[in-house]
Structure formats: C-alpha cells, structure tokens
Tab-separated table of C-alpha atoms and ligand atoms in Angstrom:
chain	number	residue	atom	x	y	z
U	1	MET	CA	0.002	0.027	-0.002
U	2	TYR	CA	2.685	2.474	1.074
U	3	SER	CA	4.820	1.331	-1.718
U	4	LEU	CA	2.151	2.129	-4.347
U	5	ALA	CA	1.603	5.502	-2.807
U	6	PHE	CA	5.382	6.099	-2.939
U	7	SER	CA	5.528	5.100	-6.600
U	8	ILE	CA	2.806	7.480	-7.377
U	9	LEU	CA	4.452	10.288	-5.513
U	10	PHE	CA	7.728	9.567	-7.284
U	11	VAL	CA	6.084	9.561	-10.794
U	12	SER	CA	4.195	12.742	-9.954
U	13	PHE	CA	7.417	14.541	-9.025
U	14	ILE	CA	9.045	13.254	-12.185
U	15	ILE	CA	6.130	14.576	-14.374
U	16	LEU	CA	6.062	17.905	-12.387
U	17	THR	CA	9.919	18.362	-12.903
U	18	LEU	CA	9.621	17.623	-16.665
U	19	ILE	CA	6.753	20.088	-17.079
U	20	VAL	CA	8.579	22.865	-15.163
U	21	ARG	CA	11.806	22.316	-16.982
U	22	PHE	CA	10.230	22.171	-20.430
U	23	TRP	CA	8.213	25.230	-19.631
U	24	LEU	CA	11.168	27.251	-18.455
U	25	ALA	CA	13.244	26.144	-21.425
U	26	SER	CA	10.582	27.247	-23.840
U	27	ARG	CA	10.322	30.556	-22.106
U	28	GLN	CA	14.091	30.946	-22.306
U	29	ILE	CA	14.256	30.064	-26.038
U	30	ARG	CA	11.374	32.471	-26.863
U	31	HIS	CA	12.788	35.309	-24.836
U	32	VAL	CA	16.324	35.080	-26.335
U	33	LEU	CA	14.861	34.797	-29.903
U	34	THR	CA	12.736	37.869	-29.319
U	35	HIS	CA	15.730	39.856	-28.377
U	36	ARG	CA	18.122	38.357	-30.916
U	37	SER	CA	17.783	41.164	-33.532
U	38	ALA	CA	19.276	43.920	-31.454
U	39	VAL	CA	21.948	44.382	-28.824
U	40	PRO	CA	20.310	45.745	-25.632
U	41	ALA	CA	20.830	49.526	-25.576
U	42	GLU	CA	23.110	49.479	-22.514
U	43	PHE	CA	25.525	47.163	-24.236
U	44	ALA	CA	25.155	48.606	-27.793
U	45	GLU	CA	28.560	50.406	-27.686
U	46	LYS	CA	30.490	47.481	-26.284
U	47	ILE	CA	29.147	44.341	-27.935
U	48	PRO	CA	28.728	43.894	-31.682
U	49	LEU	CA	25.498	42.559	-33.070
U	50	ALA	CA	27.264	39.462	-34.437
U	51	ALA	CA	28.543	38.519	-30.899
U	52	HIS	CA	25.085	39.083	-29.458
U	53	GLN	CA	23.507	36.772	-32.054
U	54	LYS	CA	26.132	34.191	-31.484
U	55	ALA	CA	25.335	34.265	-27.720
U	56	ALA	CA	21.653	33.880	-28.574
U	57	ASP	CA	22.282	30.890	-30.816
U	58	TYR	CA	24.651	29.315	-28.316
U	59	THR	CA	22.143	29.743	-25.433
U	60	ILE	CA	19.346	28.234	-27.548
U	61	ALA	CA	21.438	25.303	-28.702
U	62	ARG	CA	22.528	24.532	-25.126
U	63	THR	CA	18.975	24.810	-23.864
U	64	LYS	CA	17.749	22.368	-26.527
U	65	LEU	CA	20.543	19.982	-25.843
U	66	GLY	CA	19.688	20.256	-22.032
U	67	LEU	CA	16.188	19.026	-22.874
U	68	VAL	CA	17.465	15.991	-24.730
U	69	SER	CA	19.704	15.135	-21.880
U	70	LEU	CA	16.881	15.590	-19.479
U	71	LEU	CA	14.728	13.112	-21.456
U	72	VAL	CA	17.578	10.580	-21.558
U	73	SER	CA	18.250	10.888	-17.856
U	74	THR	CA	14.541	10.647	-17.007
U	75	GLY	CA	14.208	7.538	-19.155
U	76	MET	CA	17.220	6.054	-17.450
U	77	LEU	CA	15.784	6.876	-13.974
U	78	ILE	CA	12.540	5.123	-14.749
U	79	ALA	CA	14.272	2.220	-16.332
U	80	PHE	CA	16.542	1.641	-13.320
U	81	THR	CA	13.782	1.969	-10.804
U	82	LEU	CA	10.168	1.275	-11.753
U	83	LEU	CA	11.061	-0.939	-14.761
U	84	GLY	CA	13.276	-3.070	-12.663
U	85	GLY	CA	16.697	-2.242	-13.997
U	86	LEU	CA	18.443	-2.131	-10.656
U	87	GLN	CA	16.810	-5.334	-9.548
U	88	TRP	CA	18.006	-7.039	-12.724
U	89	LEU	CA	21.479	-5.620	-12.346
U	90	SER	CA	21.777	-6.631	-8.707
U	91	LEU	CA	20.783	-10.196	-9.432
U	92	HIS	CA	23.356	-10.483	-12.260
U	93	VAL	CA	26.102	-8.856	-10.228
U	94	PHE	CA	25.227	-11.322	-7.404
U	95	GLN	CA	25.676	-14.213	-9.607
U	96	LEU	CA	29.236	-13.109	-10.469
U	97	THR	CA	30.395	-12.048	-7.018
U	98	GLY	CA	28.399	-13.968	-4.439
U	99	PRO	CA	27.291	-12.217	-1.228
U	100	GLY	CA	29.063	-9.698	0.907
U	101	MET	CA	31.034	-6.557	0.462
U	102	THR	CA	32.302	-7.520	-3.010
U	103	TYR	CA	28.806	-7.698	-4.233
U	104	GLN	CA	27.862	-4.345	-2.857
U	105	LEU	CA	30.936	-2.553	-4.332
U	106	ALA	CA	30.455	-4.305	-7.647
U	107	LEU	CA	26.888	-3.276	-7.803
U	108	LEU	CA	27.787	0.407	-7.180
U	109	ALA	CA	30.676	0.224	-9.768
U	110	ALA	CA	28.538	-1.492	-12.372
U	111	PHE	CA	25.754	1.148	-12.029
U	112	THR	CA	28.352	3.971	-12.291
U	113	VAL	CA	29.917	2.500	-15.430
U	114	ILE	CA	26.565	1.847	-17.160
U	115	SER	CA	25.266	5.309	-16.400
U	116	GLY	CA	28.641	6.784	-17.540
U	117	LEU	CA	28.304	4.814	-20.851
U	118	ILE	CA	24.760	6.105	-21.366
U	119	ASP	CA	25.877	9.649	-20.813
U	120	LEU	CA	28.865	9.318	-23.090
U	121	PRO	CA	27.277	9.984	-26.512
U	122	LEU	CA	25.726	13.198	-25.304
U	123	ASP	CA	28.865	14.397	-23.535
U	124	TYR	CA	30.826	13.667	-26.700
U	125	TYR	CA	28.228	15.443	-28.931
U	126	LYS	CA	28.269	18.442	-26.573
U	127	GLN	CA	32.053	18.801	-26.749
U	128	PHE	CA	32.679	17.998	-30.453
U	129	ASN	CA	29.590	19.367	-32.021
U	130	LEU	CA	27.983	22.006	-29.871
U	131	GLU	CA	31.083	23.554	-28.439
U	132	GLN	CA	32.983	23.023	-31.604
U	133	ARG	CA	30.406	24.760	-33.745
U	134	PHE	CA	30.696	27.955	-31.492
U	135	GLY	CA	34.501	27.803	-31.474
U	136	PHE	CA	34.854	26.799	-27.863
U	137	ASN	CA	36.180	23.366	-28.119
U	138	LYS	CA	40.003	23.066	-27.950
U	139	MET	CA	39.984	19.274	-27.146
U	140	THR	CA	40.998	16.412	-29.390
U	141	PRO	CA	39.007	13.179	-29.083
U	142	GLY	CA	42.237	11.734	-27.688
U	143	LEU	CA	42.313	14.140	-24.804
U	144	PHE	CA	38.538	13.690	-24.191
U	145	PHE	CA	38.962	9.854	-23.738
U	146	ALA	CA	42.192	10.312	-21.735
U	147	ASP	CA	40.343	12.650	-19.395
U	148	MET	CA	37.533	10.098	-19.128
U	149	LEU	CA	39.852	7.284	-18.227
U	150	LYS	CA	41.869	9.336	-15.736
U	151	GLY	CA	38.588	10.484	-14.138
U	152	ALA	CA	37.309	6.880	-13.893
U	153	LEU	CA	40.577	5.656	-12.412
U	154	LEU	CA	40.555	8.488	-9.920
U	155	ALA	CA	37.038	7.872	-9.031
U	156	ALA	CA	37.867	4.192	-8.365
U	157	VAL	CA	41.016	4.895	-6.343
U	158	ILE	CA	39.333	7.554	-4.142
U	159	GLY	CA	35.671	6.458	-4.304
U	160	LEU	CA	35.905	2.679	-3.664
U	161	PRO	CA	37.730	2.935	-0.282
U	162	LEU	CA	35.265	5.749	0.814
U	163	ILE	CA	32.196	3.811	-0.229
U	164	TRP	CA	33.730	0.622	1.518
U	165	LEU	CA	33.981	2.661	4.735
U	166	VAL	CA	30.480	3.946	4.482
U	167	LEU	CA	29.054	0.489	3.757
U	168	THR	CA	30.952	-0.986	6.651
U	169	LEU	CA	29.496	1.705	8.936
U	170	MET	CA	26.028	1.045	7.621
U	171	GLU	CA	26.510	-2.647	8.370
U	172	LYS	CA	28.305	-2.612	11.629
U	173	SER	CA	27.881	0.710	13.583
U	174	GLY	CA	24.238	0.319	14.632
U	175	ALA	CA	21.280	2.714	14.365
U	176	LEU	CA	23.338	5.891	14.303
U	177	TRP	CA	25.445	4.722	11.282
U	178	TRP	CA	24.212	7.781	9.312
U	179	PHE	CA	25.849	10.092	11.833
U	180	TYR	CA	29.159	8.349	11.598
U	181	ALA	CA	28.889	8.120	7.909
U	182	TRP	CA	28.194	11.917	7.839
U	183	ALA	CA	31.409	12.535	9.828
U	184	VAL	CA	33.376	10.445	7.478
U	185	TRP	CA	31.765	12.169	4.413
U	186	SER	CA	32.363	15.648	5.830
U	187	GLY	CA	36.032	14.777	6.674
U	188	PHE	CA	36.424	13.500	3.143
U	189	GLN	CA	35.061	16.747	1.688
U	190	LEU	CA	37.454	18.759	3.743
U	191	LEU	CA	40.373	16.511	2.656
U	192	MET	CA	39.391	16.978	-0.970
U	193	MET	CA	39.534	20.674	-0.531
U	194	VAL	CA	43.163	20.375	0.431
U	195	LEU	CA	43.984	17.634	-2.163
U	196	TYR	CA	42.069	18.911	-5.181
U	197	PRO	CA	44.258	22.008	-5.937
U	198	THR	CA	47.580	20.345	-5.093
U	199	VAL	CA	47.142	16.724	-6.159
U	200	ILE	CA	44.110	16.239	-8.377
U	201	ALA	CA	43.812	19.289	-10.580
U	202	PRO	CA	47.526	19.066	-11.698
U	203	LEU	CA	46.666	15.528	-13.041
U	204	PHE	CA	44.523	17.326	-15.652
U	205	ASN	CA	46.089	20.739	-16.120
U	206	LYS	CA	49.387	22.453	-15.992
U	207	PHE	CA	49.695	25.134	-13.285
U	208	THR	CA	52.529	27.661	-13.600
U	209	PRO	CA	53.244	30.505	-11.170
U	210	LEU	CA	52.025	33.818	-12.507
U	211	GLU	CA	55.082	35.460	-14.047
U	212	ASP	CA	53.981	38.864	-15.168
U	213	ALA	CA	55.746	40.999	-12.633
U	214	ALA	CA	53.595	44.061	-12.967
U	215	LEU	CA	50.351	42.179	-12.738
U	216	LYS	CA	51.801	40.276	-9.788
U	217	GLN	CA	52.610	43.429	-7.910
U	218	ARG	CA	49.095	44.835	-8.676
U	219	ILE	CA	47.499	41.690	-7.323
U	220	GLU	CA	49.640	41.512	-4.274
U	221	GLY	CA	48.738	45.136	-3.590
U	222	LEU	CA	45.118	44.234	-3.719
U	223	MET	CA	45.551	41.197	-1.425
U	224	GLU	CA	47.423	43.345	1.057
U	225	ARG	CA	44.655	45.970	0.925
U	226	VAL	CA	41.952	43.455	1.761
U	227	GLY	CA	44.054	41.341	4.161
U	228	PHE	CA	44.296	37.990	2.236
U	229	ALA	CA	47.078	35.569	2.421
U	230	SER	CA	47.596	33.011	-0.295
U	231	LYS	CA	49.869	30.253	-1.098
U	232	GLY	CA	50.481	31.635	-4.573
U	233	LEU	CA	49.131	32.923	-7.952
U	234	PHE	CA	48.937	30.330	-10.680
U	235	VAL	CA	48.052	30.294	-14.304
U	236	MET	CA	46.142	27.227	-15.570
U	237	ASP	CA	46.295	26.100	-19.208
U	238	GLY	CA	42.531	26.154	-19.610
U	239	SER	CA	43.006	26.734	-23.305
U	240	LYS	CA	43.987	23.080	-23.571
U	241	ARG	CA	40.293	22.153	-23.391
U	242	SER	CA	38.131	25.154	-23.943
U	243	ALA	CA	38.139	28.792	-24.940
U	244	HIS	CA	35.869	29.629	-21.991
U	245	GLY	CA	37.747	31.847	-19.432
U	246	ASN	CA	37.527	31.944	-15.711
U	247	ALA	CA	39.329	32.697	-12.479
U	248	TYR	CA	38.872	30.999	-9.155
U	249	PHE	CA	40.512	30.219	-6.047
U	250	SER	CA	40.750	26.938	-4.299
U	251	GLY	CA	41.970	25.242	-1.195
U	252	PHE	CA	41.442	26.640	2.289
U	253	GLY	CA	43.363	27.567	5.363
U	254	ALA	CA	47.074	28.014	4.636
U	255	ASN	CA	46.541	26.171	1.387
U	256	LYS	CA	44.691	28.810	-0.666
U	257	ARG	CA	45.774	29.414	-4.102
U	258	ILE	CA	44.487	31.769	-6.737
U	259	VAL	CA	44.114	30.328	-10.301
U	260	PHE	CA	43.671	32.229	-13.528
U	261	PHE	CA	42.767	30.499	-16.784
U	262	ASP	CA	45.307	31.506	-19.372
U	263	THR	CA	42.296	32.312	-21.614
U	264	LEU	CA	41.234	34.971	-19.173
U	265	LEU	CA	44.639	36.540	-18.745
U	266	SER	CA	45.102	36.881	-22.430
U	267	ARG	CA	41.861	38.775	-22.835
U	268	LEU	CA	41.624	41.156	-19.829
U	269	GLN	CA	43.641	44.305	-18.949
U	270	PRO	CA	45.522	44.226	-15.649
U	271	GLN	CA	43.115	46.515	-13.911
U	272	GLU	CA	40.242	44.269	-15.091
U	273	ILE	CA	41.972	41.200	-13.697
U	274	GLU	CA	42.432	42.995	-10.453
U	275	ALA	CA	38.702	43.725	-10.319
U	276	VAL	CA	37.737	40.169	-11.057
U	277	LEU	CA	40.094	38.898	-8.417
U	278	ALA	CA	38.663	41.553	-5.913
U	279	HIS	CA	35.234	39.903	-6.579
U	280	GLU	CA	36.541	36.485	-5.850
U	281	LEU	CA	38.326	37.758	-2.678
U	282	GLY	CA	35.044	39.274	-1.674
U	283	HIS	CA	33.473	35.762	-1.577
U	284	PHE	CA	36.167	34.749	0.713
U	285	LYS	CA	36.280	37.895	2.977
U	286	LEU	CA	32.490	38.005	3.360
U	287	LYS	CA	32.552	34.324	4.461
U	288	HIS	CA	30.447	33.080	1.548
U	289	ILE	CA	32.670	30.053	1.161
U	290	ILE	CA	32.484	28.999	4.696
U	291	LYS	CA	28.767	29.568	4.705
U	292	ARG	CA	28.380	27.463	1.601
U	293	ILE	CA	30.434	24.649	3.240
U	294	ALA	CA	28.406	24.813	6.431
U	295	MET	CA	25.237	24.653	4.471
U	296	MET	CA	26.452	21.645	2.551
U	297	PHE	CA	27.364	19.879	5.766
U	298	ALA	CA	24.002	20.651	7.354
U	299	LEU	CA	22.119	19.436	4.320
U	300	SER	CA	24.121	16.201	4.012
U	301	LEU	CA	23.499	15.506	7.695
U	302	GLY	CA	19.774	15.923	7.112
U	303	PHE	CA	19.787	13.737	3.989
U	304	LEU	CA	21.858	11.003	5.654
U	305	ALA	CA	19.473	10.956	8.620
U	306	LEU	CA	16.541	10.601	6.069
U	307	LEU	CA	18.442	7.696	4.473
U	308	GLY	CA	18.981	6.206	7.931
U	309	TYR	CA	15.117	6.078	8.165
U	310	LEU	CA	14.370	5.076	4.535
U	311	LYS	CA	16.801	2.225	4.551
U	312	ASN	CA	14.576	0.285	6.918
U	313	GLN	CA	11.291	1.006	5.114
U	314	LEU	CA	10.135	-1.846	2.845
U	315	TRP	CA	8.107	0.622	0.733
U	316	PHE	CA	11.212	2.643	-0.068
U	317	TYR	CA	12.528	-0.304	-2.081
U	318	THR	CA	9.340	-1.803	-3.419
U	319	GLY	CA	7.959	1.609	-4.459
U	320	LEU	CA	11.037	2.097	-6.625
U	321	GLY	CA	10.957	-1.230	-8.348
U	322	VAL	CA	13.264	-3.273	-6.105
U	323	ASP	CA	12.192	-6.305	-4.015
U	324	PRO	CA	14.687	-6.500	-1.118
U	325	LEU	CA	13.624	-9.988	-0.354
U	326	LEU	CA	15.136	-11.053	-3.598
U	327	LEU	CA	18.460	-9.426	-2.694
U	328	PRO	CA	21.285	-11.044	-0.881
U	329	ALA	CA	20.953	-10.479	2.940
U	330	GLN	CA	23.598	-7.792	3.220
U	331	GLY	CA	22.961	-6.245	-0.259
U	332	ASN	CA	20.404	-3.744	0.856
U	333	ASP	CA	22.856	-1.058	1.988
U	334	ALA	CA	24.399	-0.539	-1.432
U	335	MET	CA	20.908	-0.720	-2.948
U	336	ALA	CA	19.579	1.836	-0.465
U	337	LEU	CA	22.466	4.151	-1.208
U	338	LEU	CA	21.918	3.789	-4.971
U	339	LEU	CA	18.148	4.330	-4.900
U	340	PHE	CA	18.582	7.339	-2.556
U	341	MET	CA	21.126	9.044	-4.754
U	342	LEU	CA	18.957	8.365	-7.891
U	343	VAL	CA	15.686	9.723	-6.621
U	344	LEU	CA	16.810	12.530	-4.277
U	345	PRO	CA	17.262	15.054	-7.221
U	346	VAL	CA	13.635	14.383	-8.264
U	347	PHE	CA	12.351	15.600	-4.889
U	348	THR	CA	14.753	18.453	-4.423
U	349	PHE	CA	14.562	19.936	-7.872
U	350	LEU	CA	11.793	22.450	-6.915
U	351	PHE	CA	13.969	23.846	-4.238
U	352	GLY	CA	16.682	24.825	-6.729
U	353	PRO	CA	15.516	28.455	-6.918
U	354	LEU	CA	16.388	28.882	-3.203
U	355	THR	CA	19.973	27.964	-3.809
U	356	SER	CA	20.088	30.315	-6.821
U	357	LEU	CA	18.562	33.134	-4.758
U	358	SER	CA	21.154	32.763	-2.018
U	359	SER	CA	23.965	32.488	-4.575
U	360	ARG	CA	22.879	35.621	-6.316
U	361	LYS	CA	22.735	37.537	-3.095
U	362	HIS	CA	26.356	36.516	-2.527
U	363	GLU	CA	27.257	37.699	-6.115
U	364	PHE	CA	25.846	41.049	-5.440
U	365	GLU	CA	27.823	41.310	-2.155
U	366	ALA	CA	31.077	40.235	-3.794
U	367	ASP	CA	30.541	42.792	-6.581
U	368	ALA	CA	30.005	45.581	-3.927
U	369	PHE	CA	33.240	44.374	-2.268
U	370	ALA	CA	35.047	44.624	-5.575
U	371	ALA	CA	33.663	48.088	-6.265
U	372	LYS	CA	34.983	49.192	-2.860
U	373	HIS	CA	38.449	47.627	-3.104
U	374	SER	CA	39.007	48.038	-6.849
U	375	GLN	CA	37.110	49.968	-9.499
U	376	ALA	CA	33.553	49.189	-10.305
U	377	ALA	CA	34.178	50.343	-13.906
U	378	ASP	CA	36.958	47.866	-14.324
U	379	LEU	CA	34.691	45.016	-13.200
U	380	VAL	CA	32.022	46.163	-15.565
U	381	SER	CA	34.367	46.169	-18.598
U	382	ALA	CA	35.815	42.759	-17.482
U	383	LEU	CA	32.224	41.295	-17.157
U	384	VAL	CA	31.219	42.601	-20.578
U	385	LYS	CA	34.233	40.948	-22.170
U	386	MET	CA	33.599	37.751	-20.284
U	387	TYR	CA	29.962	37.635	-21.319
U	388	GLU	CA	30.990	38.341	-24.956
U	389	ASP	CA	33.814	35.708	-24.925
U	390	ASN	CA	31.711	33.015	-23.245
U	391	ALA	CA	28.679	33.798	-25.537
U	392	SER	CA	26.545	34.191	-22.482
U	393	THR	CA	23.190	35.727	-23.327
U	394	LEU	CA	22.503	39.267	-22.157
U	395	THR	CA	18.822	38.679	-22.405
U	396	PRO	CA	17.790	35.596	-20.413
U	397	ASP	CA	14.182	35.026	-19.571
U	398	PRO	CA	13.832	36.502	-16.082
U	399	LEU	CA	11.962	33.452	-14.689
U	400	HIS	CA	14.445	31.001	-16.196
U	401	SER	CA	17.226	33.029	-14.719
U	402	ALA	CA	15.653	33.241	-11.341
U	403	PHE	CA	15.199	29.489	-11.275
U	404	TYR	CA	18.580	28.333	-12.414
U	405	ASP	CA	21.164	31.046	-12.486
U	406	SER	CA	23.859	31.286	-9.795
U	407	HIS	CA	24.690	34.754	-11.086
U	408	PRO	CA	22.328	37.724	-11.641
U	409	PRO	CA	21.626	38.599	-15.318
U	410	ALA	CA	24.429	40.863	-16.749
U	411	SER	CA	22.283	44.011	-17.018
U	412	VAL	CA	21.075	43.838	-13.399
U	413	ARG	CA	24.579	43.139	-12.183
U	414	ILE	CA	26.084	45.995	-14.088
U	415	ARG	CA	23.304	48.355	-12.952
U	416	HIS	CA	24.129	47.499	-9.368
U	417	LEU	CA	27.807	48.058	-10.018
U	418	HIS	CA	27.168	51.477	-11.560
U	419	ALA	CA	25.077	52.377	-8.536
U	420	ALA	CA	27.925	51.223	-6.221
U	421	ALA	CA	30.413	53.453	-8.193
U	422	ALA	CA	28.181	56.551	-8.128
X	1	LIG	ZN1	31.116	35.428	-7.713
C-alpha cells in the first residue's frame, strides 16, 4: 500500500519536474529569440551585433541539448527503478560475485559504469559538436577519452575505499550509522579541498606560477589591502580544453591558491583582472565560502538521517521497483544508497531557486566588495568581455534566470555596479 503511494508520488514529481523544466526552457528560447535582432541599448557600444547573435544561438542550442539530456536521464531513471533495471542488475552482479562486500561494491561500480556509458554519447556530442560549432572546443578526441579514463581511475581509487568505509559503517555501527557516515563524508570533503588543488587538478592541467611582474605586484597590492594571504598565484592552461575563461581560488586555510585561466589573462587588462580577483576575494572575505560549506554539511546531515530512516522501510525499495527479499541479505545497504542518490534530485529539484537566490545575493555582495576595493568600472568592462567571450546571453528570460542562475543577469549586475560606483 505504502509502496504504491510512494511510486505514485515519485512519478508525480518526475512529471512535475519535466513540465517545469520544459516550460522554463521554452520561455528561455522564446525570450532569447525575441531579443536576438538587437543588442540591448546599455551594451550597444560594447558588444557587436554578431557577438550578441552568437550568444543567442549558443544559448538556444545549449537549452535544447539540455532538454534532450533531461529526457535521456529521466528515461534512465525510470528504467533503473520502476522498470526493474536495478533489480536485474543486482541479481546479475550477485551471480558473479556472491554475497558480501564485493557484491555491494561491484553493484555500485556496475551502475556507475553503465550510467557513464549512457551519458557518453551526449557528452561527446556536446564537446565535439555544440562547443565545436561555436568555437569553444579546444579538445581532441584523444584528450577527451584520456580525461575520461583518468577520471574513472581516480574515482575508483578515491571512491571505492570511501564507499567501502560507508558501507561498513552502515552494516556494523548500529542505528546511528548515518551520523558516523556523515562525519566520514564531511572529513572526506575537507580533505578533498586540500588535495584537489595540489594533487588532483595538476593531473589534468598544468599550473605555472604567474610570471607577469607588473600584474603580480598589482594583485599583491590588492591582497594586502583586503588582508588576504595566499599560497600563490597560478596560471592554468585552460586553453588546452576550452576557450571559456575563468578565475577561481581553491583550497582553504594556509593552502589557498588563486588560479587564473590563461584564456582569461590573455583577454583582460591588468586593472580588469584585479577587479575580477577583488570579486573572488570578496566571496572569501564575506565568508560566503565558509557559509556554503556549512550549508552543505548541514544538508548532508539531514539527507543522511533521512536515508537512515528510509533504509529500513520496505516501501522505499518496493515503491522504486526493487524487491529487497530477492536481494542477498547484506545487499540492501548498497541498494539503499543507490536508490537514494537516484531519486533525491527528483524531490529536491523544486528547491533549486532557493539555492540560486542565495547564490545571487552573494554575487551582489562580492560585486559591492570589488567596487569598494578596486574599480567598479573595471569590473563592468571585465564582465562585458567575459559575457562576450563566453557567449553568455545578455537577455535571459527573467523566470528561467531566477530559477537556475547562480549569477544575476548581466544588465542587473552592471546596474548595481554602476550604482555602487556613483
Ligand atoms: Zn562570484
């Protein structure tokens, strides 16, 4: 009875998500098309019509591809759950491995490989057709597959021991397993923040210390003004994969480093780079990063507690197309994890705008910080260049933007910056 109710709830949320996402996408496409013929007045002097139209076409092409990808992933979700895919997979894995931890790890690995293979054609198409068409792709197929293999290997080396630990806790540490698992998970996240910039990212990209002495001096001046210590300024060869430009900083504590994509450095003037960095430092100084981490930890604690409850409910399995009585005795933990990770996004999708809202608030604050510690006008001109280079649309549908975008629309952001400068 409960299981049927849960199936119905699950399907209702899937349908609701599909409707909302198709509706938002159609709004976005219509809005961008309507404004395609003219550059918005406030950008008319800075952005040529051809660039504006390229951004429109790129936005529309990405939105359409997003819908195809949504249909594929929804189909896959239903096939794995209600149509019995996971049940089928678990029985076949079990025949190969026998019971115990090997079965559980193999089930998770098999699922990961299968869903990766299903995503592969679309990922490939995105890189070598869509990105290629708009001049952003700098990858060769060789690099694409090398990245994929490296990523898979890394996921196995790091992921399998972690999952093993979590599954062991689920099995052996009693009713509060979810709390211990949360502690392990949180510790792992912190560890990755240290290891990512120093160990993992260098596996994929080359990081060289920033050499431009004048620029370095300018940036160090800014860091001194705002009171920020860093382990160094690095340039990353982002141009190896993509023409999209960016700047970020990573690590935490004494481990912080600032990273500029070479694509960004080649396009922006020194004072514009300083303004972009001032914005990033704003995120740090205003404690946005700490807040985001704290939020993530709180949410994962809540979700793991929920999983702690669901794991013992028969309807959670049967409602999603899995009969736990057919599974090996200790196999339910891996299955519970899988089901939970698969269906959670369906139920949290509608909360997305809340995340976007809080993120946009932080962006305004970081912009205000940058306006105070560097020049608002420099950040504006840097943003305009970045919008043009990345072919980001200047005219998104307001509702689509409010739902998905982590950053405010360009015009709103720039209006705020001008107000801060005045
Ligand atoms: Zn930001």
